[in-house]
Tab-separated table of C-alpha atoms and ligand atoms in Angstrom:
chain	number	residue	atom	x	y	z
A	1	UNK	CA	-24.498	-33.890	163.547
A	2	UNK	CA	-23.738	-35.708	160.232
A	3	UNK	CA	-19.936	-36.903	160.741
A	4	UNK	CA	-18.526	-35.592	157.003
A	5	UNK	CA	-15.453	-37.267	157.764
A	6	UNK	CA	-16.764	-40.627	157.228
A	7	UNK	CA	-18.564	-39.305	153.672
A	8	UNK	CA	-18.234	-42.295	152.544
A	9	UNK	CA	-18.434	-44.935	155.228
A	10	UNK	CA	-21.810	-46.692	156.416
A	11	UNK	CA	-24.080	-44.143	157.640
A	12	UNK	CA	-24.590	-44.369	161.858
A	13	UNK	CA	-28.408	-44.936	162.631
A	14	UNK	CA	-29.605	-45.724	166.266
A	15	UNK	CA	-33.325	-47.194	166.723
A	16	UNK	CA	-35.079	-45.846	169.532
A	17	UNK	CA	-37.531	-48.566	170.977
A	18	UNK	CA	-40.243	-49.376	173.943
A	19	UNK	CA	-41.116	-52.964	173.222
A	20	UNK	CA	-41.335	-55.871	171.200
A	21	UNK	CA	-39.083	-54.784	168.448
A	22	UNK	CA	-40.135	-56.429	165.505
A	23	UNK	CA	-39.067	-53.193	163.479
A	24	UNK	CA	-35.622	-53.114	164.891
A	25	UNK	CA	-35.367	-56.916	163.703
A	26	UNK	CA	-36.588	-55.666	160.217
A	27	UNK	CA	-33.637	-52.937	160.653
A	28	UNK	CA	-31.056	-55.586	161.907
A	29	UNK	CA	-31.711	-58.302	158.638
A	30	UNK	CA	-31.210	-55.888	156.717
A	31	UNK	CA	-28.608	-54.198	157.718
A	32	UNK	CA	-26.716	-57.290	156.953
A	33	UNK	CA	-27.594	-57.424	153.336
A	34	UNK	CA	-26.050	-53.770	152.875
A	35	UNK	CA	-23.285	-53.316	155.855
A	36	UNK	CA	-21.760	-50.604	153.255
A	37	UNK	CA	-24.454	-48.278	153.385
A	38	UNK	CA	-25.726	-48.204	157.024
A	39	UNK	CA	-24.394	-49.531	160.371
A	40	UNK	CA	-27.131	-49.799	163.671
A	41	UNK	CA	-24.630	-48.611	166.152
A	42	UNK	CA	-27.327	-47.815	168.805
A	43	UNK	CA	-30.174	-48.897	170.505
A	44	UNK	CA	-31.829	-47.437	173.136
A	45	UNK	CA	-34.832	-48.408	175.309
A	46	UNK	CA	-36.646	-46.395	177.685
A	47	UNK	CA	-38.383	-49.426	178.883
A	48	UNK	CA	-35.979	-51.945	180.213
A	49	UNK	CA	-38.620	-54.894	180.181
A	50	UNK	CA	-38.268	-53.870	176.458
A	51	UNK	CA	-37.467	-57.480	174.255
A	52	UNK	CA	-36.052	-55.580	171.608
A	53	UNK	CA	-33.200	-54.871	173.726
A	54	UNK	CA	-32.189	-58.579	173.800
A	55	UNK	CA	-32.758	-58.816	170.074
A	56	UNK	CA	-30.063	-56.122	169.669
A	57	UNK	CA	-27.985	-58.199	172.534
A	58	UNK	CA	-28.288	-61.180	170.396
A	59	UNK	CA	-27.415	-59.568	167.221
A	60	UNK	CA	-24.193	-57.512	169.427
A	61	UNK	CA	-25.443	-54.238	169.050
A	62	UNK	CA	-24.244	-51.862	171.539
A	63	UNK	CA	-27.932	-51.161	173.687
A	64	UNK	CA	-29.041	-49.352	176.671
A	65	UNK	CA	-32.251	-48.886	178.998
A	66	UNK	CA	-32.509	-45.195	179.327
A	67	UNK	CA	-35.566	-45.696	181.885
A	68	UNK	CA	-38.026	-42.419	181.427
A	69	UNK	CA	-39.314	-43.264	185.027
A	70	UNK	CA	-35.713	-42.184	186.242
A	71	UNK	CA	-36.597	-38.924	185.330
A	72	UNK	CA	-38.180	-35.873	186.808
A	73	UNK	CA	-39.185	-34.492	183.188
A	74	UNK	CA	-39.431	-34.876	179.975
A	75	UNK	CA	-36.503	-32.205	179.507
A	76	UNK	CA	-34.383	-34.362	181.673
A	77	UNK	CA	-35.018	-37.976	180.091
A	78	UNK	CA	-34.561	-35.930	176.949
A	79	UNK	CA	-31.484	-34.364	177.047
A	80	UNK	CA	-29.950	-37.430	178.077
A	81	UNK	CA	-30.858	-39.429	175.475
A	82	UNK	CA	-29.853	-36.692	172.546
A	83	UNK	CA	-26.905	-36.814	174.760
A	84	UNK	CA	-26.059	-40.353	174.116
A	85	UNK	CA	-27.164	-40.231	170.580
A	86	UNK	CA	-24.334	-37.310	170.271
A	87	UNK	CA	-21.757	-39.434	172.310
A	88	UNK	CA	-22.718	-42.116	169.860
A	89	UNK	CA	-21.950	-39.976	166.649
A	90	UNK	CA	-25.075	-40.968	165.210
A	91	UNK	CA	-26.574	-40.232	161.623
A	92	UNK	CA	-29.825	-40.658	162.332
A	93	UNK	CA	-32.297	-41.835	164.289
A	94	UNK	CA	-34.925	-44.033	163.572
A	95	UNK	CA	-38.273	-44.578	166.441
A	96	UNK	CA	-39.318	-47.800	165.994
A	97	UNK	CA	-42.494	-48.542	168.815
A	98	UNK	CA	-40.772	-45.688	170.892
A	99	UNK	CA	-44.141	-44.865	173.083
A	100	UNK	CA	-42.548	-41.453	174.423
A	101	UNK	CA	-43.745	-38.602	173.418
A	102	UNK	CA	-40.449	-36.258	172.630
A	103	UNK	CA	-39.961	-32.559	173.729
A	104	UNK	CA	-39.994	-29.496	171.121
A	105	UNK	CA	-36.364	-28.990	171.713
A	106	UNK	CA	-35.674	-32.420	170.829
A	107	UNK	CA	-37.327	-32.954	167.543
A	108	UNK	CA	-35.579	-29.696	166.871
A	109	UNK	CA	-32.505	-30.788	167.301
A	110	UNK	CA	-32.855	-33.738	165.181
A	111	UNK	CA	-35.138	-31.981	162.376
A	112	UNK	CA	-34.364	-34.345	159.398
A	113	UNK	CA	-32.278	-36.870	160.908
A	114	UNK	CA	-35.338	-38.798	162.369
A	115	UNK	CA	-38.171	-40.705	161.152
A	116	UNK	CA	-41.146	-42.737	162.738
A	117	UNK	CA	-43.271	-45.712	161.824
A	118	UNK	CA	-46.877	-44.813	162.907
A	119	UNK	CA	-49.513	-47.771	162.195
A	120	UNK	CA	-52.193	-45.705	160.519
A	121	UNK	CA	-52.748	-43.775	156.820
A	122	UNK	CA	-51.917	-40.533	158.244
A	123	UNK	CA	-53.498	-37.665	159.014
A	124	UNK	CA	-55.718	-40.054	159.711
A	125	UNK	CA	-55.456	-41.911	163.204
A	126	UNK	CA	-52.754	-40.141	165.117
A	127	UNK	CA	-52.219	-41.724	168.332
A	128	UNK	CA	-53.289	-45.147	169.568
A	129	UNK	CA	-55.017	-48.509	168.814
A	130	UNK	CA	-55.155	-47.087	165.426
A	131	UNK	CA	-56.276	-50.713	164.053
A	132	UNK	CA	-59.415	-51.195	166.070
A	133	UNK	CA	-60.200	-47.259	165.728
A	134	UNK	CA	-60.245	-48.058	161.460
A	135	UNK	CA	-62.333	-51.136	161.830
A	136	UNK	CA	-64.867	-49.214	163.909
A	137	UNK	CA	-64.973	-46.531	161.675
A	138	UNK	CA	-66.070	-48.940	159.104
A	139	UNK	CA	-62.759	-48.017	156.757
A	140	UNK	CA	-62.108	-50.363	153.917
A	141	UNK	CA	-58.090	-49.945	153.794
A	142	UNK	CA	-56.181	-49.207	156.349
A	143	UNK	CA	-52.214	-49.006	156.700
A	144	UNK	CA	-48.929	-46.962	157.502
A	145	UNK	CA	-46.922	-44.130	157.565
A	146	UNK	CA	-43.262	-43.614	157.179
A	147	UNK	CA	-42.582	-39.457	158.156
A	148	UNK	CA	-40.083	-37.285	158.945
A	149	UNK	CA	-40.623	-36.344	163.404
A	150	UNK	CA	-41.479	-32.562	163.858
A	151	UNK	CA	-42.511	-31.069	166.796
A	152	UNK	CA	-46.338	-31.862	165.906
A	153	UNK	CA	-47.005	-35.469	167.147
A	154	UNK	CA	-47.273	-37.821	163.970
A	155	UNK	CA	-47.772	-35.036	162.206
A	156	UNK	CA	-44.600	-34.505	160.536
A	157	UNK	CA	-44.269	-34.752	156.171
A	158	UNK	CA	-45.004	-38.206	155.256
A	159	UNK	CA	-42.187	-39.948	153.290
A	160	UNK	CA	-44.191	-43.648	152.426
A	161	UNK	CA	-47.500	-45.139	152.863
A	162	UNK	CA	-48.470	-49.233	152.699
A	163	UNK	CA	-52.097	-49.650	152.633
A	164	UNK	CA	-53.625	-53.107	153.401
A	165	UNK	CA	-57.367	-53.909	152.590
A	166	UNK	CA	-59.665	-54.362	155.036
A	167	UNK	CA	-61.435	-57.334	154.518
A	168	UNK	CA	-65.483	-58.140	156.165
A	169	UNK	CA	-64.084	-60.752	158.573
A	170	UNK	CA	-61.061	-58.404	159.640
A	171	UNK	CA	-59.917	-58.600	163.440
A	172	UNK	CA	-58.353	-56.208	165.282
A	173	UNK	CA	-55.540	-58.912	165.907
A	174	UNK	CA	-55.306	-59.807	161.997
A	175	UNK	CA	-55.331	-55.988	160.768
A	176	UNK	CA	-52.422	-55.863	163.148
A	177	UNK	CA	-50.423	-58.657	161.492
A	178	UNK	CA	-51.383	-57.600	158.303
A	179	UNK	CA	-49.716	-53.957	158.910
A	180	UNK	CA	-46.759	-55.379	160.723
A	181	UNK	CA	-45.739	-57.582	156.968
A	182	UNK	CA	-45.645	-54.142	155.628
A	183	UNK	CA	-43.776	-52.358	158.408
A	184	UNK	CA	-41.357	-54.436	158.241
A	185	UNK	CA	-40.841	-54.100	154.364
A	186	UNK	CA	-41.627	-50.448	154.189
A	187	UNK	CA	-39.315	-49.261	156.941
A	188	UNK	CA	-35.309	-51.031	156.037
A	189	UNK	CA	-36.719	-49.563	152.175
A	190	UNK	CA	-36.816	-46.140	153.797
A	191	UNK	CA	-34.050	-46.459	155.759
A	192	UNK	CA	-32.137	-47.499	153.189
A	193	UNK	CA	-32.856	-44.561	150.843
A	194	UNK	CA	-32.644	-41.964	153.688
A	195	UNK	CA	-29.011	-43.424	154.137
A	196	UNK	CA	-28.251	-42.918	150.292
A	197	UNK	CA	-29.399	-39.611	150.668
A	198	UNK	CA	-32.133	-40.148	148.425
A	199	UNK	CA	-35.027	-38.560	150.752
A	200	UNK	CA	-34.705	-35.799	152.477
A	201	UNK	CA	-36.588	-32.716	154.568
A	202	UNK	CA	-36.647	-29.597	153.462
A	203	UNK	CA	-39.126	-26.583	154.451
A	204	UNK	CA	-41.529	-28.842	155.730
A	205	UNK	CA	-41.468	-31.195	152.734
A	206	UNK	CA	-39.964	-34.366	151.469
A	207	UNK	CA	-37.514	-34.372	148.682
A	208	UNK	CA	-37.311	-37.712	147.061
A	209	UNK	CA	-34.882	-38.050	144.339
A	210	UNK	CA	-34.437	-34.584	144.012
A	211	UNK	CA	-37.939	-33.227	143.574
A	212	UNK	CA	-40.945	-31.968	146.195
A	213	UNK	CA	-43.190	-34.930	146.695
A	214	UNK	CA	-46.748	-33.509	146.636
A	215	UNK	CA	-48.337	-36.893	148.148
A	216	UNK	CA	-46.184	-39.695	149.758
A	217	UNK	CA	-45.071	-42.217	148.020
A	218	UNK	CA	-47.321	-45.307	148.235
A	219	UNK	CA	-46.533	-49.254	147.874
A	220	UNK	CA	-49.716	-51.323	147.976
A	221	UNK	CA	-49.799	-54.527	149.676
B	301	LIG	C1	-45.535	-50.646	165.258
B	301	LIG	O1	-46.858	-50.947	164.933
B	301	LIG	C2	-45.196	-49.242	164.852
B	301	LIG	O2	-45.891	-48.829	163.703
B	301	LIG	C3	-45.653	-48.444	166.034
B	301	LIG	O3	-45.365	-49.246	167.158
B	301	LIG	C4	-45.317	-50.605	166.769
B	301	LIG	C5	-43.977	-51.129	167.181
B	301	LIG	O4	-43.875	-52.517	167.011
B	301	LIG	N1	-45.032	-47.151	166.083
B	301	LIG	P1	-42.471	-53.239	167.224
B	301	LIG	O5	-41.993	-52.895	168.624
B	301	LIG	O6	-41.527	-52.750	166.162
B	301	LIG	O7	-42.759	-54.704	167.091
């Protein structure tokens, strides 16, 4: 999907969202520090209550409400999205909050060309309310992952990792916020080397900088 005709021009991401987009905002400040390397030409909601689509109104960014309820299946809301995405030329695509769970066919299809934000130190805490699950488990860091989407749900290699220390008085609320300062670090860093070409997927694995990472690559809050 990779447009080699524009080699050299700013790489085409879109940012697939549900919600409050914090992420996306990340994305869209700093996208304006480096507008040669990488361009959000796309967002897409499948919620259309979603308020990151009016941050990427404010910030004129082409956006649309793909609504999943629209849809009969997952195939169908599917299909139409990848459709867009391919209408839209894109480079890659970048889930930030995206609560839909995507079909086989369409992690396939974009096999190395999309990564995910998940709120937990993968493998551990796959899935939801990943903060208060850590606190109850008594866990004394907790964090994020940064990973390449395969068909397995948040189970695909991990590129990064933030960790964040759990502290005795911790709330669910304040682990949150705590995570969120590093999302929103961690992910435009990503991004950005994903859009240099720096990190990559092959067989299964990351390649950063040329070479197999064994573990991901870790930045400590
Ligand atoms: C983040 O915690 C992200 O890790 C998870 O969903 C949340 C999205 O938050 N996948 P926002 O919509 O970017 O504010």
């Amino acid at each position: 999907m990779t447009n080699t005709t524009r080699a050299n021009s700013p790489k085409k991401i879109a940012v697939l969202i549900s919600g409050n987009g914090s992420n996306l905002q990340a994305l869209i400040d700093d996208q304006t520090q480096v507008p040669e390397l990488y361009e959000i030409a796309l967002v897409v909601s499948n919620r259309p209550d979603a308020f990151g689509l009016k941050r990427a109104q404010q910030a004129g960014i082409p956006s649309l409400c793909i609504d999943h309820t629209a849809y009969d299946s997952r195939e169908a809301f599917d299909a139409t999205v990848q459709n867009v995405l391919e209408q839209a030329t894109i480079d890659f695509v970048v889930l930030a909050g995206f609560m839909r769970i995507l079909t086989q066919a369409f992690t396939r299809n974009f096999l190395g060309k999309m990564v995910n934000i998940h709120p937990s130190l993968l493998p551990k805490y796959t899935g939801l309310h990943t903060h208060r699950r850590a606190l109850e488990a008594g866990e004394s860091e907790h964090g994020l992952s940064i990973h390449f989407v395969t068909p397995e749900l948040d189970g695909g290699p991990v590129i990064l990792q933030a960790k964040v220390a759990i502290e005795p008085d911790e709330t669910e609320q304040s682990l949150q916020q705590k995570v969120y300062h590093q999302e929103h670090i961690a992910y435009p860093l990503v991004i950005r080397w994903l859009c240099r070409g720096e990190v990559s997927l092959a067989d299964n694995h990351v390649i950063y900088q040329q070479r197999r990472l064994e573990h991901p690559l870790t930045i400590d809050a």
